[in-house]
Short mmCIF file of C-alpha atoms and ligand atoms in Angstrom, two decimals:
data_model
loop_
_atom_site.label_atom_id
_atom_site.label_comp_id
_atom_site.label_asym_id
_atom_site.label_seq_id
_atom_site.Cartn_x
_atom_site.Cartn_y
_atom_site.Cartn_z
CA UNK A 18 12.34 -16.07 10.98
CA UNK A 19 11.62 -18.63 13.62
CA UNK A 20 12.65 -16.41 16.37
CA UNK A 21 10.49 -13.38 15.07
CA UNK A 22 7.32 -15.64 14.89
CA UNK A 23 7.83 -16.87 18.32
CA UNK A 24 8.13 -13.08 19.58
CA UNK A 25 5.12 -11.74 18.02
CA UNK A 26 3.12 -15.06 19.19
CA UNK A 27 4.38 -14.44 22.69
CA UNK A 28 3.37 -10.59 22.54
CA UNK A 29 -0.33 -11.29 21.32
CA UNK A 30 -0.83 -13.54 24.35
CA UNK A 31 0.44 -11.09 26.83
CA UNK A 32 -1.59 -8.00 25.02
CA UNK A 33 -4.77 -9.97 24.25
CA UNK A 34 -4.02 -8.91 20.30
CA UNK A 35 -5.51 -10.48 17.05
CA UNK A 36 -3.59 -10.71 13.61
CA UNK A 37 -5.92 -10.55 10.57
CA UNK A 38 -4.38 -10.42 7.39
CA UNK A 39 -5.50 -10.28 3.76
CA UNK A 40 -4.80 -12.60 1.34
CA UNK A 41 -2.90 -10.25 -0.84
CA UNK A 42 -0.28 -9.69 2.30
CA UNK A 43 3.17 -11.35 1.45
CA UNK A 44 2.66 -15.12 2.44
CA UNK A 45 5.15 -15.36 5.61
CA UNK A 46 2.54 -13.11 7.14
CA UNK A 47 0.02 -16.09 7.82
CA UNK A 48 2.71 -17.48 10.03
CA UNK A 49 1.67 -15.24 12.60
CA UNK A 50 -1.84 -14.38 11.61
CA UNK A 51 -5.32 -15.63 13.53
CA UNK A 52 -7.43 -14.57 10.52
CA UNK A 53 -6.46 -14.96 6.67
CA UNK A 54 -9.06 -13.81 4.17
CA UNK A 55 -11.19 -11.45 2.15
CA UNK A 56 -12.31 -7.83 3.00
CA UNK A 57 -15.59 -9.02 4.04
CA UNK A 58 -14.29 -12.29 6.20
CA UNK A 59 -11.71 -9.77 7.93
CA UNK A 60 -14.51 -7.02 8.48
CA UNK A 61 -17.10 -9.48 10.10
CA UNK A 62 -14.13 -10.69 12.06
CA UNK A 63 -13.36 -7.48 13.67
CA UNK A 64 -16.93 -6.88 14.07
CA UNK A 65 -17.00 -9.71 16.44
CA UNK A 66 -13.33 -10.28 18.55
CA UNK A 67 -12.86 -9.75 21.75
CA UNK A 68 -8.78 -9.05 21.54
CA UNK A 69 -7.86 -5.61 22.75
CA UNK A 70 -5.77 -5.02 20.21
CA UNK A 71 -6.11 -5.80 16.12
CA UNK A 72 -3.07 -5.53 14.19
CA UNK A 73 -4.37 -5.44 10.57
CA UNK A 74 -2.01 -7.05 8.19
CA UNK A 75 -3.68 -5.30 5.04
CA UNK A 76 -4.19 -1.82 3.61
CA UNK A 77 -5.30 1.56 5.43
CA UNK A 78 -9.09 1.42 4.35
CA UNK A 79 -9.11 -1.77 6.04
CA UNK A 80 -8.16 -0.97 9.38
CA UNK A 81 -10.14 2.16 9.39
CA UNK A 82 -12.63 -0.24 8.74
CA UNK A 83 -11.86 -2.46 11.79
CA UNK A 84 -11.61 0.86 14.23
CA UNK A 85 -15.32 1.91 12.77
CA UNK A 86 -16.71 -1.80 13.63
CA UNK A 87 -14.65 -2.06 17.21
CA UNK A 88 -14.28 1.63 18.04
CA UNK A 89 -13.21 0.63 21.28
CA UNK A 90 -10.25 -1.54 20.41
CA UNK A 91 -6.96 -0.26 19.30
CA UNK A 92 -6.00 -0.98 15.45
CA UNK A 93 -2.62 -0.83 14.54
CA UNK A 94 -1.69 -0.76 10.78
CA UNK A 95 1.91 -2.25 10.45
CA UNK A 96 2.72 -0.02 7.52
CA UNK A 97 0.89 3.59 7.96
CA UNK A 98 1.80 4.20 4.49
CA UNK A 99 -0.17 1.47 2.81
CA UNK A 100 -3.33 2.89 0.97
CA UNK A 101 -5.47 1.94 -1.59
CA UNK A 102 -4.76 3.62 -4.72
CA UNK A 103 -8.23 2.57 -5.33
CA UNK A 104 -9.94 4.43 -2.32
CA UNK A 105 -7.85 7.41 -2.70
CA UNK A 106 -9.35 7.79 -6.31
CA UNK A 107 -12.50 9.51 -4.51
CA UNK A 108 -12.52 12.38 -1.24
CA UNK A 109 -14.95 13.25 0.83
CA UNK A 110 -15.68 16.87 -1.83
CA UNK A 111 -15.92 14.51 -4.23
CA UNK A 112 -18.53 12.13 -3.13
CA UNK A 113 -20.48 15.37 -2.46
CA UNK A 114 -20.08 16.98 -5.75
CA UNK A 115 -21.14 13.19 -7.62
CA UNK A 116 -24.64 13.09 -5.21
CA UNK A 117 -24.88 16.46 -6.41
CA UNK A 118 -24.99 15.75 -9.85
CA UNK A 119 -27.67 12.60 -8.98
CA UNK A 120 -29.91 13.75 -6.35
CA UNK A 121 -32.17 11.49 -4.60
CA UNK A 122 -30.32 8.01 -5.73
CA UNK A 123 -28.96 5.59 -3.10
CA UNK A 124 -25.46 5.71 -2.80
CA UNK A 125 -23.34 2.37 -2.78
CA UNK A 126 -19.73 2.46 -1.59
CA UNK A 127 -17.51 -0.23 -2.43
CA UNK A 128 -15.57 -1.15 0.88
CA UNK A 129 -12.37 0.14 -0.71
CA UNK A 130 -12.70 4.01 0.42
CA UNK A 131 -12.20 6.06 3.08
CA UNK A 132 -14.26 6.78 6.17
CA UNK A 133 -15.05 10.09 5.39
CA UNK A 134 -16.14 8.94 1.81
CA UNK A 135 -18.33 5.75 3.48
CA UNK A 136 -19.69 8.59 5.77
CA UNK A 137 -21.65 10.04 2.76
CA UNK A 138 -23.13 6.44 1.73
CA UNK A 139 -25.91 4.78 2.04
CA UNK A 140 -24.70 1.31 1.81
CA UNK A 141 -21.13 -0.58 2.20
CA UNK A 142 -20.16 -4.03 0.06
CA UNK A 143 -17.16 -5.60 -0.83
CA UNK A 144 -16.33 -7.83 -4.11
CA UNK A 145 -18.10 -11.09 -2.45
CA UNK A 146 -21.09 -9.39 -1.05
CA UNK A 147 -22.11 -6.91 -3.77
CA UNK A 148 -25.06 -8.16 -5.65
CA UNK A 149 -26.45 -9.75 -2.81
CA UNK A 150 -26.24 -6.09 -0.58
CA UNK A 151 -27.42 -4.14 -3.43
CA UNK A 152 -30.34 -6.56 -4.39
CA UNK A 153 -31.71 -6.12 -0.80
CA UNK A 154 -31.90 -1.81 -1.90
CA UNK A 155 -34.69 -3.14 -3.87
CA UNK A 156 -33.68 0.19 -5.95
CA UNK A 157 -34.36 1.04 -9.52
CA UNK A 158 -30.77 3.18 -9.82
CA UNK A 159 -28.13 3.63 -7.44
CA UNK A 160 -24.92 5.57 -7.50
CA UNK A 161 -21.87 3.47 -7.27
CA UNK A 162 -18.01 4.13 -5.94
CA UNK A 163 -15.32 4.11 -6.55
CA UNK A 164 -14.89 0.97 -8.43
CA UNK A 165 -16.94 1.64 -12.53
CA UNK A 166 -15.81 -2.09 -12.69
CA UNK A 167 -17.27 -3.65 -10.23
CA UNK A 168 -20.53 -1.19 -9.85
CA UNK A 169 -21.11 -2.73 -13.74
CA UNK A 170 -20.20 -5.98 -12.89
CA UNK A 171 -23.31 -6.04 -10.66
CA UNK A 172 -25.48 -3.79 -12.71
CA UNK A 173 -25.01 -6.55 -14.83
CA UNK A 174 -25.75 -9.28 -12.44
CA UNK A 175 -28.70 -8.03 -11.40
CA UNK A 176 -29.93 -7.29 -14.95
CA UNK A 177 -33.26 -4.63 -13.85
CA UNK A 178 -30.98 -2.08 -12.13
CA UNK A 179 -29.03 0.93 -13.51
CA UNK A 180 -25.83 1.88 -11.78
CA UNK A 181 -24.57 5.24 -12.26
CA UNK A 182 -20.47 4.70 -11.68
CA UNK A 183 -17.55 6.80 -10.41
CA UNK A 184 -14.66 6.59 -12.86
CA UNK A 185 -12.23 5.24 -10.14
CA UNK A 186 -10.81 1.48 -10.93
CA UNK A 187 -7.77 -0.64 -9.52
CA UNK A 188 -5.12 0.33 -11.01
CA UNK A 189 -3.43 -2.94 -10.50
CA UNK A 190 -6.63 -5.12 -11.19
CA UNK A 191 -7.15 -2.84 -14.53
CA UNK A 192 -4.04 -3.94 -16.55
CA UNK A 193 -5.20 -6.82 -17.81
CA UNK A 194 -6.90 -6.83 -21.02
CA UNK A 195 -9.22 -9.53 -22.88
CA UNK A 196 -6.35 -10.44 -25.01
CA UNK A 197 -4.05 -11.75 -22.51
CA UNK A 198 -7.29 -13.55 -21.28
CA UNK A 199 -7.43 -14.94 -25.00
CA UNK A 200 -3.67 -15.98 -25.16
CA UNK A 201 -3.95 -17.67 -21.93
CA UNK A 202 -6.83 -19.47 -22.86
CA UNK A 203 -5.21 -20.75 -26.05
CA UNK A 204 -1.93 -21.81 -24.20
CA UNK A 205 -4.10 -23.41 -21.38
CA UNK A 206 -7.32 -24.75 -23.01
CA UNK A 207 -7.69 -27.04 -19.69
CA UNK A 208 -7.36 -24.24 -16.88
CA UNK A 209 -10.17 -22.38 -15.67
CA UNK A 210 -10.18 -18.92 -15.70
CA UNK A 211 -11.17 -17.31 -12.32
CA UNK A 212 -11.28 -13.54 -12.27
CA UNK A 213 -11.65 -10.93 -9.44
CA UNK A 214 -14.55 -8.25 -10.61
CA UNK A 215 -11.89 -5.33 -10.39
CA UNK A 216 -10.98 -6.25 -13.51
CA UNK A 217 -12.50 -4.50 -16.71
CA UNK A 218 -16.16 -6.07 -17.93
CA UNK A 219 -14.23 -7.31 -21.19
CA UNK A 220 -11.73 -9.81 -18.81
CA UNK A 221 -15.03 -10.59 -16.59
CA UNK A 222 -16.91 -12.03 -19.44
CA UNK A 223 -14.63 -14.27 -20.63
CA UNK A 224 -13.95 -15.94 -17.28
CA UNK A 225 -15.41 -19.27 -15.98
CA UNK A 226 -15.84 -17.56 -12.96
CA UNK A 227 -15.60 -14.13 -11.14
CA UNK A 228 -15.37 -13.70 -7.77
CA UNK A 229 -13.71 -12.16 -4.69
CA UNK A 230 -10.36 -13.22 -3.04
CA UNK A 231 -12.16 -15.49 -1.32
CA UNK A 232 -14.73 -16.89 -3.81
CA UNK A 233 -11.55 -17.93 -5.96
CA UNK A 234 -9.95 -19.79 -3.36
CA UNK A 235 -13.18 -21.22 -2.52
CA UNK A 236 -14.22 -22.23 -6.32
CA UNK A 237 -10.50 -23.78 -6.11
CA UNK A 238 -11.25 -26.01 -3.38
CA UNK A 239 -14.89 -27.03 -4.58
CA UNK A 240 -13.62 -27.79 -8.28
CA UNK A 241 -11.83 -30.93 -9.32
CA UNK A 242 -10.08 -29.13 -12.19
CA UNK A 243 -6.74 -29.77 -11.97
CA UNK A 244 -5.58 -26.31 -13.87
CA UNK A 245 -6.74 -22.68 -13.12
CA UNK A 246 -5.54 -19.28 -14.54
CA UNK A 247 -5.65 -16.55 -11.53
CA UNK A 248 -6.52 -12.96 -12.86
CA UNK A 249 -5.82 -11.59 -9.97
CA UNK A 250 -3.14 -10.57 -6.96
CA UNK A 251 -0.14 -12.62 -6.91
CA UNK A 252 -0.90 -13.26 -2.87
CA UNK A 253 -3.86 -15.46 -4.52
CA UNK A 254 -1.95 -17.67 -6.38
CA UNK A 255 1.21 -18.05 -3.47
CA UNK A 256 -1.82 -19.28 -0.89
CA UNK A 257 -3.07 -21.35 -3.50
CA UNK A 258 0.25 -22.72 -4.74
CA UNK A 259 1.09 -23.66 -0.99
CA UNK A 260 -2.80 -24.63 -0.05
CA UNK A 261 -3.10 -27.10 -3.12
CA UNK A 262 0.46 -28.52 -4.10
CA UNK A 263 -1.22 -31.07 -6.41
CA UNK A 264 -3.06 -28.31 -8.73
CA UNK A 265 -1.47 -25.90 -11.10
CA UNK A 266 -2.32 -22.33 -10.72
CA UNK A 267 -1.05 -20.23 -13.70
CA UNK A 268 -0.79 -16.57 -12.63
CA UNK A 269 -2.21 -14.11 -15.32
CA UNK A 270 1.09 -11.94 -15.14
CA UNK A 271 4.63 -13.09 -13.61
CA UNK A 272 4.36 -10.26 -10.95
CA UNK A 273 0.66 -8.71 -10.54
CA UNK A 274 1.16 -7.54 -7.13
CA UNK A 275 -0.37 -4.22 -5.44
CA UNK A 276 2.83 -2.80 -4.05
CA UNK A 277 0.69 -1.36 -0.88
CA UNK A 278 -0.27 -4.70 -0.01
CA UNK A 279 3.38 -5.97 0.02
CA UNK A 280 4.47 -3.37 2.38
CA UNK A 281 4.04 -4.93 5.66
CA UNK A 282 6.85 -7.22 6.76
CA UNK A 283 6.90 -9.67 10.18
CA UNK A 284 8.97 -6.63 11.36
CA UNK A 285 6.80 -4.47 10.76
CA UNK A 286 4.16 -6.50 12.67
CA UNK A 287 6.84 -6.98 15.95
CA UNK A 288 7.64 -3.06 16.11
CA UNK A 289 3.74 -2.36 16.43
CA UNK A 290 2.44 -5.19 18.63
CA UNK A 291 5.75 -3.74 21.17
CA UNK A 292 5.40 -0.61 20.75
CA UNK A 293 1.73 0.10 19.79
CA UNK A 294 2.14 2.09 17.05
CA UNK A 295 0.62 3.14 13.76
CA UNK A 296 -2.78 3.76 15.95
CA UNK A 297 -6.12 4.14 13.36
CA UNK A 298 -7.70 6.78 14.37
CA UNK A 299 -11.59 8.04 13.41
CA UNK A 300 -13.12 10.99 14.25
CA UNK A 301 -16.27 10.19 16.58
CA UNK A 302 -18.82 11.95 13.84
CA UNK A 303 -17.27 10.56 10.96
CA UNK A 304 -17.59 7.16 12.52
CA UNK A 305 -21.01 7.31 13.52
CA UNK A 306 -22.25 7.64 10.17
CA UNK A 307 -19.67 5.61 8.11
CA UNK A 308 -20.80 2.73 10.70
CA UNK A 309 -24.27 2.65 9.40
CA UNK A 310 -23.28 1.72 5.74
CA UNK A 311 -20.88 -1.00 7.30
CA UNK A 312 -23.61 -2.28 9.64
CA UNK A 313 -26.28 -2.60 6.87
CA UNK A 314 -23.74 -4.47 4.99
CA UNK A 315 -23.24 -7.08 7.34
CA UNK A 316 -26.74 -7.17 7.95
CA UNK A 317 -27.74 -7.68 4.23
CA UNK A 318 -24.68 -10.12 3.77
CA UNK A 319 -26.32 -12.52 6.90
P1 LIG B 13 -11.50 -8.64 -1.71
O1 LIG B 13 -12.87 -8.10 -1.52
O2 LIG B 13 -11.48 -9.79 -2.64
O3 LIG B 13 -10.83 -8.88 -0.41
O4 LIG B 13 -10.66 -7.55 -2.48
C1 LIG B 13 -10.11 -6.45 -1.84
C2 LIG B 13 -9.20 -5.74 -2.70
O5 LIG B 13 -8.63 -4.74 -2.37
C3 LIG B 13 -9.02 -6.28 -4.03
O6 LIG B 13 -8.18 -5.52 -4.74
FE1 LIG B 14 -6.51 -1.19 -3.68
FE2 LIG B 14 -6.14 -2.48 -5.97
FE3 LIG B 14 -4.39 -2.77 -3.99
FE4 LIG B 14 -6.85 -3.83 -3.81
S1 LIG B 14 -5.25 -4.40 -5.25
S2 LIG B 14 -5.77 -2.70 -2.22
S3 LIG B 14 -8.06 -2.26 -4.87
S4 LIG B 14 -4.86 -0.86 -5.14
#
């Protein structure tokens, strides 16, 4: 594995490339990434390198992401089959047909969709910038995809705001049910729970704290709790298990992993970086407009 790592190090310095990779990405793959984190860390990232190339150790929505931010950079996805179940729960007919239905609302899309679908929106967020984006709509109502979960989760938050959801969830994120919170809880009565807001409502309220990829590693780090159940992807609790040897992370499930994410191997990542492969590609008009929600995102999350 040494030998591998030392190649793709080499190949970034002589092709001015970047690694970002998310936190769900199998753990070897920090060993060669610049840039570990959440959707929104990684997006403001690529909003601001100056590599020529981004490799994007994550899933396709991502990197299309990326190429929209730094249009004139090339992207390379290590795995060009690694979607977002997630994103692909909504096309760009569908968007269209849901604004149909509620004219004249602002529409939010969660960062996990397409560019064609974020082309249609008024407004990007992720799971860590959410009720802080939407609060600056200053809006009575606003339409909400793909996630139902996470577009409650912050009509709830914000308490004097209705949000009219698209009945797409993570499939991965959506397993878990309040009971296996409530078993946990009675096996672990010291741990706190942390929870990402993909999961249903009925797991979010009985957490001690629900945030994004990042805001659990962060509430980690900030806590002196010595015990913490992780309702979320298994990528989480290896970063944590290797970040924090002296605390005890209890994984909700044995194997909650979103097989997408654990597609890209250090391979993977040579094969592109030599042969610049797996190129993201966005059509110019699609990109013009699916940059504006992404811009007013980063703008809002300042
Ligand atoms: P984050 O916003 O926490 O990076 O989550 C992205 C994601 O796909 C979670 O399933
Ligand atoms: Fe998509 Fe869920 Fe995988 Fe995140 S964990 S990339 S939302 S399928």
């Amino acid at each position: 594995m040494q030998k591998l790592v030392e190649r793709i190090n080499n190949l970034k310095k002589e092709k001015k490339a970047v690694i970002l990779a998310h936190c769900y990405q199998p753990v070897e793959i920090d060993l060669v990434a610049d840039y570990v984190g959440d959707s929104l860390y990684l997006s403001q990232v690529a909003a601001e390198t100056d590599a020529e190339i981004i490799v994007f150790a994550g899933v396709s929505f991502m990197a299309q992401t990326a190429k929209i931010l730094s249009p004139t950079k090339k992207v390379l996805l290590p795995q060009k089959d690694a979607g977002c179940e997630m994103a692909d729960m909504i096309n760009y007919k569908q968007v269209l047909e849901f604004k149909a239905k509620h004219p004249d609302i602002p529409v939010v899309c969660y960062v996990n969709s397409t560019a064609e679908v974020k082309s249609e929106c008024d407004l990007c967020c992720t799971s860590s910038n959410a009720v802080q984006v939407v609060k600056s709509l200053k809006a009575e109502k606003i339409l909400f995809l793909p996630d139902q979960h996470l577009g409650k989760w912050v009509e709830k938050q914000l308490g004097n705001l209705e949000v009219i959801t698209y009945p797409g969830c993570c499939p991965i994120h959506e397993q878990i049910s309040p009971e296996e919170i409530a078993n946990i809880r009675a096996k672990y009565p010291d741990s706190l729970v942390l929870v990402h807001p993909e999961c249903e409502m009925s797991v979010s309220l009985m957490a001690d704290y629900v945030g994004s990829t990042a805001g659990i590693m962060n509430f980690v780090k900030n806590s002196d709790n010595k015990s913490f159940v992780i309702v979320t992807e298994k990528g989480v609790v290896d970063r944590l298990e290797r970040d924090y040897p002296e605390k005890e992370f209890i994984p909700i499930r044995d194997n909650l992993v979103c097989p997408s994410m654990k597609m890209t191997t250090l391979e993977d990542i040579l094969n592109v970086l030599e042969n610049e492969t797996n190129e993201i590609v966005v059509e110019k008009e699609i990109a013009i407009k699916a940059v504006k929600c992404i811009d007013r995102m980063l703008e809002a999350s300042k």
